PDB file of C-alpha atoms in Angstrom:
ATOM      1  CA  UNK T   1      -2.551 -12.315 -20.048  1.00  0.00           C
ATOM      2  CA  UNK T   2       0.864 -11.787 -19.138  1.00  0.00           C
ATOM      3  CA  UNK T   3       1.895 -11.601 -15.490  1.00  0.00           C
ATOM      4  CA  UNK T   4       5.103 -12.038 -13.719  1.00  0.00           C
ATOM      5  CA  UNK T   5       5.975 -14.081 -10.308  1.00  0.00           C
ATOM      6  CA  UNK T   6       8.576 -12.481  -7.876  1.00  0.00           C
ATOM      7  CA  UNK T   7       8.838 -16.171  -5.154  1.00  0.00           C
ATOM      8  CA  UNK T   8      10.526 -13.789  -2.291  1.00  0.00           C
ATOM      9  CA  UNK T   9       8.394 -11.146  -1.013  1.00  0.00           C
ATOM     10  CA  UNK T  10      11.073 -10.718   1.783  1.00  0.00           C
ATOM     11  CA  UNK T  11      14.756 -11.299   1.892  1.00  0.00           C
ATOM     12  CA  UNK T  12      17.489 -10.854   4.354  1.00  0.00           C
ATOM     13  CA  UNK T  13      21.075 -11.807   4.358  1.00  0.00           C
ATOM     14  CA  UNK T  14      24.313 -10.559   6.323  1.00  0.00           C
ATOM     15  CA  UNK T  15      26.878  -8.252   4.349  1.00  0.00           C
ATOM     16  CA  UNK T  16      28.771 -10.522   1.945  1.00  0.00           C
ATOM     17  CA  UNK T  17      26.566 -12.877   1.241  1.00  0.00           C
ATOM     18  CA  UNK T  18      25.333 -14.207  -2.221  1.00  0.00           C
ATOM     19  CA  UNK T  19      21.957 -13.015  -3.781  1.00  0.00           C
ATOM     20  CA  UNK T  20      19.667 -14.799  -5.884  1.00  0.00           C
ATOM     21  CA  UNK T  21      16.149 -13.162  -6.534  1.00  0.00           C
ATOM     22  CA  UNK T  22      13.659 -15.228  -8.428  1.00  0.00           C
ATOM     23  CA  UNK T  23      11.696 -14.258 -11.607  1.00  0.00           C
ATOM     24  CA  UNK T  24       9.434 -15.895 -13.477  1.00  0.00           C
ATOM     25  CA  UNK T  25       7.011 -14.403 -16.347  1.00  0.00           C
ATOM     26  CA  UNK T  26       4.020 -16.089 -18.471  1.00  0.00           C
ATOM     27  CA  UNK T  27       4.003 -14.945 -21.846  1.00  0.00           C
ATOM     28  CA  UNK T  28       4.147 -17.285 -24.778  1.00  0.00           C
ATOM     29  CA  UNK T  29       5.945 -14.636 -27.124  1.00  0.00           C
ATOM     30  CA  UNK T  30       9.423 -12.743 -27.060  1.00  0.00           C
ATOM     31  CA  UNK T  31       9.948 -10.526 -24.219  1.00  0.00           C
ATOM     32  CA  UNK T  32      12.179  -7.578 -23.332  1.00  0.00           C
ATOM     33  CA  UNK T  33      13.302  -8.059 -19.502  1.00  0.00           C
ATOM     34  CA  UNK T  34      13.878  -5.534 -16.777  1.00  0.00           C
ATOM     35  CA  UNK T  35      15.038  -5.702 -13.468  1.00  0.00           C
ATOM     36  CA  UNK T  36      14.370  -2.172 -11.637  1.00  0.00           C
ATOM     37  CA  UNK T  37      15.180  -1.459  -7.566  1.00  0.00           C
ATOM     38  CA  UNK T  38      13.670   1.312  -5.562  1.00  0.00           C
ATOM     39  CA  UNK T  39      16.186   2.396  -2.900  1.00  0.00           C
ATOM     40  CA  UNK T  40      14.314   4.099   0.578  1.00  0.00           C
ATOM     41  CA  UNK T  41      13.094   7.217  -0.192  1.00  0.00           C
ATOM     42  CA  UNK T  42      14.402   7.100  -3.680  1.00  0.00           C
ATOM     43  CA  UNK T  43      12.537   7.063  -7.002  1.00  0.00           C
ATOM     44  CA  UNK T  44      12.581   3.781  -9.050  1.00  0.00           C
ATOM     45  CA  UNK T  45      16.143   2.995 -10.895  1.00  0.00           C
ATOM     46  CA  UNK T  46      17.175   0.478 -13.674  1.00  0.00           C
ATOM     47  CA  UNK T  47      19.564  -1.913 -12.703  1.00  0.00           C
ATOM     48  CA  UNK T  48      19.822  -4.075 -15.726  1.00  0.00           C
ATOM     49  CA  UNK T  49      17.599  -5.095 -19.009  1.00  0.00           C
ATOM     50  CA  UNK T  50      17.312  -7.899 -21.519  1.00  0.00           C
ATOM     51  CA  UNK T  51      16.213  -7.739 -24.998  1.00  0.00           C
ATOM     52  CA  UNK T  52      18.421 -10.198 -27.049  1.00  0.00           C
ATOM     53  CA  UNK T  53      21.653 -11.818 -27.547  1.00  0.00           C
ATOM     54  CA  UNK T  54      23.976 -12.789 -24.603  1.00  0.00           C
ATOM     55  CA  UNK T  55      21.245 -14.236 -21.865  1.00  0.00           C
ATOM     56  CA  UNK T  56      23.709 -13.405 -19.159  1.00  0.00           C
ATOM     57  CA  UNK T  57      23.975  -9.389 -18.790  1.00  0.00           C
ATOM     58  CA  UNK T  58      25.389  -7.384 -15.911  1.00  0.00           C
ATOM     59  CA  UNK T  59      24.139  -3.942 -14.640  1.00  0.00           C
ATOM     60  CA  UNK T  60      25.101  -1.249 -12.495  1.00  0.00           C
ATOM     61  CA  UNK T  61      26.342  -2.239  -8.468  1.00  0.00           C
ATOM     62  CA  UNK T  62      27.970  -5.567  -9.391  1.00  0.00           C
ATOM     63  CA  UNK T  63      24.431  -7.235 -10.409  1.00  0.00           C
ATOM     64  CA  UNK T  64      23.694  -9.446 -13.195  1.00  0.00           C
ATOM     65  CA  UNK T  65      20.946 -12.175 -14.393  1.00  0.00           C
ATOM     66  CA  UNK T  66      19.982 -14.255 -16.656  1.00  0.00           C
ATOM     67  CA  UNK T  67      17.775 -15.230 -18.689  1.00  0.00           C
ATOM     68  CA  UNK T  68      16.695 -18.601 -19.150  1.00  0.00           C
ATOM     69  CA  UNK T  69      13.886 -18.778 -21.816  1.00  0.00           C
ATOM     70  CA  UNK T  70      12.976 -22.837 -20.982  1.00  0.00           C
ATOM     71  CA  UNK T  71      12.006 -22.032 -17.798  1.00  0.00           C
ATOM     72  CA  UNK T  72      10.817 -18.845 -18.325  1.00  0.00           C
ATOM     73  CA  UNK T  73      12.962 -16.804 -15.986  1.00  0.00           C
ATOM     74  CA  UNK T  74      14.880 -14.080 -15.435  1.00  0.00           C
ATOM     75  CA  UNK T  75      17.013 -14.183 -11.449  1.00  0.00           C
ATOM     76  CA  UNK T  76      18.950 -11.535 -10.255  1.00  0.00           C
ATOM     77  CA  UNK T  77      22.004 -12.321  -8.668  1.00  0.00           C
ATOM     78  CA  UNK T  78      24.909 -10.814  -6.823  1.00  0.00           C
ATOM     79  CA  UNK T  79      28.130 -12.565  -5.789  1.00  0.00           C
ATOM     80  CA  UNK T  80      28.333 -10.426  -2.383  1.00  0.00           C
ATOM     81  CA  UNK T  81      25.846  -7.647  -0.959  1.00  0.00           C
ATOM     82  CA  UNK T  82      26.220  -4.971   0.731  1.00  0.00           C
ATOM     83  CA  UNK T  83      24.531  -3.043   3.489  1.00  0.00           C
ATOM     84  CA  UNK T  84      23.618  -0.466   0.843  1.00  0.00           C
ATOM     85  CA  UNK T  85      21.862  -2.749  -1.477  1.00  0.00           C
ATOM     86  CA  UNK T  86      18.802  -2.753   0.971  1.00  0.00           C
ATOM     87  CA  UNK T  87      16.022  -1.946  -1.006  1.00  0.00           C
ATOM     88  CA  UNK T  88      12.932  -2.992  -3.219  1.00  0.00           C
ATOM     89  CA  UNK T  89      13.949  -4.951  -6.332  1.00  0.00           C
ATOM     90  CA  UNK T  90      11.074  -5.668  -9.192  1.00  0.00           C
ATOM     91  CA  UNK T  91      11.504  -7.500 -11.840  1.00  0.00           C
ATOM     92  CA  UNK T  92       9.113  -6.443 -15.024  1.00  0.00           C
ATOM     93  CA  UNK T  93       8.424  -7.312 -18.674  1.00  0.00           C
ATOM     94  CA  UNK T  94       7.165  -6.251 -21.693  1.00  0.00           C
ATOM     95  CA  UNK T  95       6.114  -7.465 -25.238  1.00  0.00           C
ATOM     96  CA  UNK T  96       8.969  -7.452 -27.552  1.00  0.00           C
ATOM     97  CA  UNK T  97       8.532  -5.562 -30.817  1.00  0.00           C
ATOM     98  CA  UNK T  98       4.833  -4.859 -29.617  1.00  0.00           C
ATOM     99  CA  UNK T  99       3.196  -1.306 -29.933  1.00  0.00           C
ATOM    100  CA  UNK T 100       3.710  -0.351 -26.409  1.00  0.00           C
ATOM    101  CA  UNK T 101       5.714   0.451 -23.339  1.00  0.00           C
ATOM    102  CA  UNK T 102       3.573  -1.351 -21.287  1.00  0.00           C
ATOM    103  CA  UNK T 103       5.878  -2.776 -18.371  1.00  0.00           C
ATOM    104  CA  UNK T 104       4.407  -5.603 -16.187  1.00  0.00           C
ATOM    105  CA  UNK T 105       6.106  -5.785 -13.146  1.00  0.00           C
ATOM    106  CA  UNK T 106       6.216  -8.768 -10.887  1.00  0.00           C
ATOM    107  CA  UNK T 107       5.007  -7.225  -6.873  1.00  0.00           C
ATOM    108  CA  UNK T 108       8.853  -6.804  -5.595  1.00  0.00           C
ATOM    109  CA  UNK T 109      11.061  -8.161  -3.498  1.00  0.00           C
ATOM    110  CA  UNK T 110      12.129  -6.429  -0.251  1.00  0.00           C
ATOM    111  CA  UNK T 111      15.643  -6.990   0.377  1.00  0.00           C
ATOM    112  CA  UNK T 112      17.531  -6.406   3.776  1.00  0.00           C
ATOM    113  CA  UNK T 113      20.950  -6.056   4.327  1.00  0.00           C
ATOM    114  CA  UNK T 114      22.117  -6.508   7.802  1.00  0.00           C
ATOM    115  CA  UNK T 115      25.432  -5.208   8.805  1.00  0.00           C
TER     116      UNK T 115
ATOM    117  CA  UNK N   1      20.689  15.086 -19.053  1.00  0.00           C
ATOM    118  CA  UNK N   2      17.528  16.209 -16.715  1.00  0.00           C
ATOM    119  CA  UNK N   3      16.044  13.214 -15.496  1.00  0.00           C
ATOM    120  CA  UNK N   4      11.831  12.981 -15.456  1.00  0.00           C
ATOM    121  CA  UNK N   5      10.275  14.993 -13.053  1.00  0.00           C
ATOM    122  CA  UNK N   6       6.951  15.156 -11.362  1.00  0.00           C
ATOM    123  CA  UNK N   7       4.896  17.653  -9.884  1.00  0.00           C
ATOM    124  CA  UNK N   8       3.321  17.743  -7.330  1.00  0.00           C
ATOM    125  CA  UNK N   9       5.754  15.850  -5.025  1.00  0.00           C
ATOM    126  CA  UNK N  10       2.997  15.329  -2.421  1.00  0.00           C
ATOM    127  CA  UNK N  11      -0.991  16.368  -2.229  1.00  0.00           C
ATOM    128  CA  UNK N  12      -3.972  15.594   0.173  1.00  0.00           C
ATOM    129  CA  UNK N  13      -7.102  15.505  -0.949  1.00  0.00           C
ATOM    130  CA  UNK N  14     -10.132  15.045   0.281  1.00  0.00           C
ATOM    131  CA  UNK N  15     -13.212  12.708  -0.944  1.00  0.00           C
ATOM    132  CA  UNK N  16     -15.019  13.765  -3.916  1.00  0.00           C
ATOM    133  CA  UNK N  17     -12.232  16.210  -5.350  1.00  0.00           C
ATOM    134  CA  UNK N  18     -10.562  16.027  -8.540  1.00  0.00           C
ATOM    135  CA  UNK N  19      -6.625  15.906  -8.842  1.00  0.00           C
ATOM    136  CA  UNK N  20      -3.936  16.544 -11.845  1.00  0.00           C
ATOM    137  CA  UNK N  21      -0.577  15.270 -11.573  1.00  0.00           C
ATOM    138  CA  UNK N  22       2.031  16.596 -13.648  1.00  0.00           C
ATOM    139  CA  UNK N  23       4.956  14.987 -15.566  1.00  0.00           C
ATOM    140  CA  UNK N  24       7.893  16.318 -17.347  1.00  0.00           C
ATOM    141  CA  UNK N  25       9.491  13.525 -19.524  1.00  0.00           C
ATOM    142  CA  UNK N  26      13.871  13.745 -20.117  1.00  0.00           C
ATOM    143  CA  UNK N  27      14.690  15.782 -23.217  1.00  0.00           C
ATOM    144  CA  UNK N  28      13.840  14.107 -26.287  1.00  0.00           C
ATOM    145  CA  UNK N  29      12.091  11.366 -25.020  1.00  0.00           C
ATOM    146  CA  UNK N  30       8.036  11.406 -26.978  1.00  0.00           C
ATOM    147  CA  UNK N  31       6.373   8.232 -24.748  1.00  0.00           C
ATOM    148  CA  UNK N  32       4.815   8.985 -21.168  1.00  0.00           C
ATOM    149  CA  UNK N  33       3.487   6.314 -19.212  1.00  0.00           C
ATOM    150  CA  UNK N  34       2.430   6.116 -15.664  1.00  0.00           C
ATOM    151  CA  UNK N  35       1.736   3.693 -12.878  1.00  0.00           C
ATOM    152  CA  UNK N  36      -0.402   3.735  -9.356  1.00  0.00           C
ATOM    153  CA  UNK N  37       1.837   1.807  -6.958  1.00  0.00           C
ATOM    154  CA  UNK N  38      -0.024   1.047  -3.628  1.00  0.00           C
ATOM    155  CA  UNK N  39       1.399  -1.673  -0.620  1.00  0.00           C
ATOM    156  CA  UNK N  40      -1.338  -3.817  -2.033  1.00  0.00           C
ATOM    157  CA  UNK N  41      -1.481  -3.941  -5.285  1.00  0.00           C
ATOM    158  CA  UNK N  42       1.743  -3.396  -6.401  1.00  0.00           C
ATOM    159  CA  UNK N  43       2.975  -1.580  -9.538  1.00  0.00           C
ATOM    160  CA  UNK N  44       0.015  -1.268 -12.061  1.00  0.00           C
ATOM    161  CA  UNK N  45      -0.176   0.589 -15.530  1.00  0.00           C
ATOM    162  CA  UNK N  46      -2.512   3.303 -16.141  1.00  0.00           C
ATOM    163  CA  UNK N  47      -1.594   4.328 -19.441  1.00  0.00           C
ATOM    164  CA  UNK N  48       0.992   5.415 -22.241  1.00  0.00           C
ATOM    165  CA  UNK N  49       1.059   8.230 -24.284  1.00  0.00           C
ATOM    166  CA  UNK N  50       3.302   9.019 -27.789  1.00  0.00           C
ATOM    167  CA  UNK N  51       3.048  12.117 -29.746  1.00  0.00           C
ATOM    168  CA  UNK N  52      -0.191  13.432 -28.181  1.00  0.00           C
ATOM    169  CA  UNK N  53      -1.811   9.633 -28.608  1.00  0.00           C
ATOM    170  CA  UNK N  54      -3.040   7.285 -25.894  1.00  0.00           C
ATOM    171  CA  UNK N  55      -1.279   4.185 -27.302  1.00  0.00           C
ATOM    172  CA  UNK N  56      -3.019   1.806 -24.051  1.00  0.00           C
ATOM    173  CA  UNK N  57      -4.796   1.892 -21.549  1.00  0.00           C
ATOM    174  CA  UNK N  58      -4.712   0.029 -18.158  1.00  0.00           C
ATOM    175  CA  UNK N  59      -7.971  -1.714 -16.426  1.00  0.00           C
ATOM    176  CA  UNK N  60      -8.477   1.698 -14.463  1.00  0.00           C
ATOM    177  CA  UNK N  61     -12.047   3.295 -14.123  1.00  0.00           C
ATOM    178  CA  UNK N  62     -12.869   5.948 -16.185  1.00  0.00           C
ATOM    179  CA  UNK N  63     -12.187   8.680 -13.493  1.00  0.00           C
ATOM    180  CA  UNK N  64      -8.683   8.225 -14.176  1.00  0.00           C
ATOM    181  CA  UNK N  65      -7.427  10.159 -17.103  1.00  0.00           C
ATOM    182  CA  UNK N  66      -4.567  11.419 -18.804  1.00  0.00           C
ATOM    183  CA  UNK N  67      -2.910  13.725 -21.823  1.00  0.00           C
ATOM    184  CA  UNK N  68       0.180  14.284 -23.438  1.00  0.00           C
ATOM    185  CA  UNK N  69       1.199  17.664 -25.237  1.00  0.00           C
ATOM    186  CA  UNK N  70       2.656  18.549 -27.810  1.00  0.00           C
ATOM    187  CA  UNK N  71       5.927  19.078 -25.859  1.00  0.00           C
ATOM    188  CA  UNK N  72       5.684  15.444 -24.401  1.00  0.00           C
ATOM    189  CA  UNK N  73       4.645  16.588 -20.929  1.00  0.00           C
ATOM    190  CA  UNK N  74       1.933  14.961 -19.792  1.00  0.00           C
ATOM    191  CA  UNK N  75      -0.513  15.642 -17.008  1.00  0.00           C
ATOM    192  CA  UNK N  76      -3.110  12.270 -15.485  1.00  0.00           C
ATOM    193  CA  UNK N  77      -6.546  13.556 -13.674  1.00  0.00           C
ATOM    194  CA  UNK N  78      -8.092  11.578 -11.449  1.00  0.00           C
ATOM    195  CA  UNK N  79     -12.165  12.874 -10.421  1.00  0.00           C
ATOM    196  CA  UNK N  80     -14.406  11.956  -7.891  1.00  0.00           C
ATOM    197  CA  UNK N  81     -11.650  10.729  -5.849  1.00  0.00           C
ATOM    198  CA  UNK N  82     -11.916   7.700  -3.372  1.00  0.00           C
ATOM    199  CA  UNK N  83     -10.307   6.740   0.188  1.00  0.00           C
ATOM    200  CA  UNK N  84      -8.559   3.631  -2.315  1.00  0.00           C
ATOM    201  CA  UNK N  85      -6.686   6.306  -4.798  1.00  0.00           C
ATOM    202  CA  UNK N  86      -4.274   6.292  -2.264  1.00  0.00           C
ATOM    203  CA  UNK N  87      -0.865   5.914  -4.016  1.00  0.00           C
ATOM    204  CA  UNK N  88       1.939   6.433  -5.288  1.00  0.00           C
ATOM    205  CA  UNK N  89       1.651   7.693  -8.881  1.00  0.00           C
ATOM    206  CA  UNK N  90       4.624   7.325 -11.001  1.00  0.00           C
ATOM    207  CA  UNK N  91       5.694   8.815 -14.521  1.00  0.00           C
ATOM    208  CA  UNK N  92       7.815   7.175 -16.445  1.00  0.00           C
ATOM    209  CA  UNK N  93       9.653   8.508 -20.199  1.00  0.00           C
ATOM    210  CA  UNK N  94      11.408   6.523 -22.964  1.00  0.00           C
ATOM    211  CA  UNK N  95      12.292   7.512 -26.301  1.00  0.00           C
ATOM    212  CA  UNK N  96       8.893   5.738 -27.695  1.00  0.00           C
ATOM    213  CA  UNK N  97      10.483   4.589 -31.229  1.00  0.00           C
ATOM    214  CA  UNK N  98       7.431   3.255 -33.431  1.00  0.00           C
ATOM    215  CA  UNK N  99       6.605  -0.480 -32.246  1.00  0.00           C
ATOM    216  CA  UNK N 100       8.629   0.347 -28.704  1.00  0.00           C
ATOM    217  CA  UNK N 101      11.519  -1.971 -29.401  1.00  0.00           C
ATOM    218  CA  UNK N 102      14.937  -2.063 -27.296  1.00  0.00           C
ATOM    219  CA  UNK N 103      13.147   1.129 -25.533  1.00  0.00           C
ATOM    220  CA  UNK N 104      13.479   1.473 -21.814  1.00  0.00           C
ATOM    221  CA  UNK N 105      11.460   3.530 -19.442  1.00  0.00           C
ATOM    222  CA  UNK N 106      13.125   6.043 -16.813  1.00  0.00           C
ATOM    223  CA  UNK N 107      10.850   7.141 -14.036  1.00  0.00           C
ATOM    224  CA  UNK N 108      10.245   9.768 -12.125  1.00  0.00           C
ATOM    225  CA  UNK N 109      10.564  10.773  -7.972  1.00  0.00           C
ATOM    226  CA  UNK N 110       6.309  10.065  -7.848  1.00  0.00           C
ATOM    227  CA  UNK N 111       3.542  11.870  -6.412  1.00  0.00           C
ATOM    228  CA  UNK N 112       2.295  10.720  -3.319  1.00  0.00           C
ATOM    229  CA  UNK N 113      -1.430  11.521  -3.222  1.00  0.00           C
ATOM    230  CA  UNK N 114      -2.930  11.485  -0.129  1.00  0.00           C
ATOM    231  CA  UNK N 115      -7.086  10.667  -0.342  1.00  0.00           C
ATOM    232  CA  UNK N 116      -8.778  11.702   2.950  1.00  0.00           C
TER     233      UNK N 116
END
């Protein structure tokens, strides 16, 4: 079955710093790749998505990730936070070119931005 | 463009009741699919809906139930509720193409349903 690993249930950093979230999935076919975040109080928002070509893509905010098929992963990254980036990030998959929407979502990463 | 919207935004309930949760996908958009998030479990899939059709169904008891119109709003049920339906129950709507390729899901605010 497929399932997806989040490492860092909890992360905090100091404005400015550099952001890598890890994401790992187990599925032995293609894959379309999301990252969503869920700011406080706010309903859940896409940030980026993968489904082929250039494994490096960029989202809204100043985020990007990419995808590295050998290892199975998918990390979020972000040169520099910000104090507004606290929030709940999940990364989530689903079956490429298969008959459903069905998203699989790793169980989040709480980020905390300190000022 | 609207984005999805869910109603109720919150409801208590009590043991034993029965519950339907409403969800109106964006304009144009034909699959509906919602989730149960809880602290503990995480983001789980109930099930999907396109053009009236369950297309899949999550590991969810029977109690939990769901329908789609022929508008594309959908509506879940959940009977006999239990202390453990707790949650966070979240719509979400994507254009549903045949075979769901490149398609991306939008979600809703949620309903927080409150079991006591």
């Amino acid at each position: 079955a497929q399932s997806v690993s989040q490492h860092n249930h909890h992360v905090i950093l100091s404005e400015a710093a550099s952001l890598e979230l890890g994401c790992n999935y187990s599925y032995g076919g293609t894959v379309n790749l999301f990252w969503y975040v869920q700011y406080p109080g706010q309903h859940l928002q896409l940030l980026l998505k993968y489904f082929s070509g250039d494994p490096l893509v960029k989202g809204i905010k100043g985020f990007e990730a990419e995808f590295i098929k050998s290892k199975f992963s998918f990390n979020l990254r972000k040169p520099s936070v910000q104090w507004s980036d606290t929030a709940e990030y999940f990364c989530a998959v689903t079956r490429y070119g298969g008959a459903t929407n069905k998203l699989i979502f790793g169980t989040g990463t709480l980020l905390a931005v300190q000022p | 463009k609207a984005g999805v919207t869910q109603t109720p935004r919150y409801l208590i309930k009590t043991r034993g009741q029965q519950v339907t949760l409403s969800c109106s996908p964006i304009s144009g958009h034909r699959s509906v699919s919602w989730y149960q998030q809880t602290p503990g479990q995480g983001l789980q899939f109930l099930f999907e809906y396109f053009s009236e059709t369950q297309r899949n169904k999550g590991n969810f008891p029977g109690r939990f139930s769901g329908r789609q119109f022929s508008n594309s709003r959908s509506e879940m049920n959940v009977s006999t509720l239990e202390l453990g339906d707790s949650a966070l129950y979240l719509c979400a709507s994507s254009g549903g193409l045949a075979g769901a390729t490149y398609d991306t899901q939008y979600f809703g605010p949620g309903t927080r349903l409150t079991v006591l």
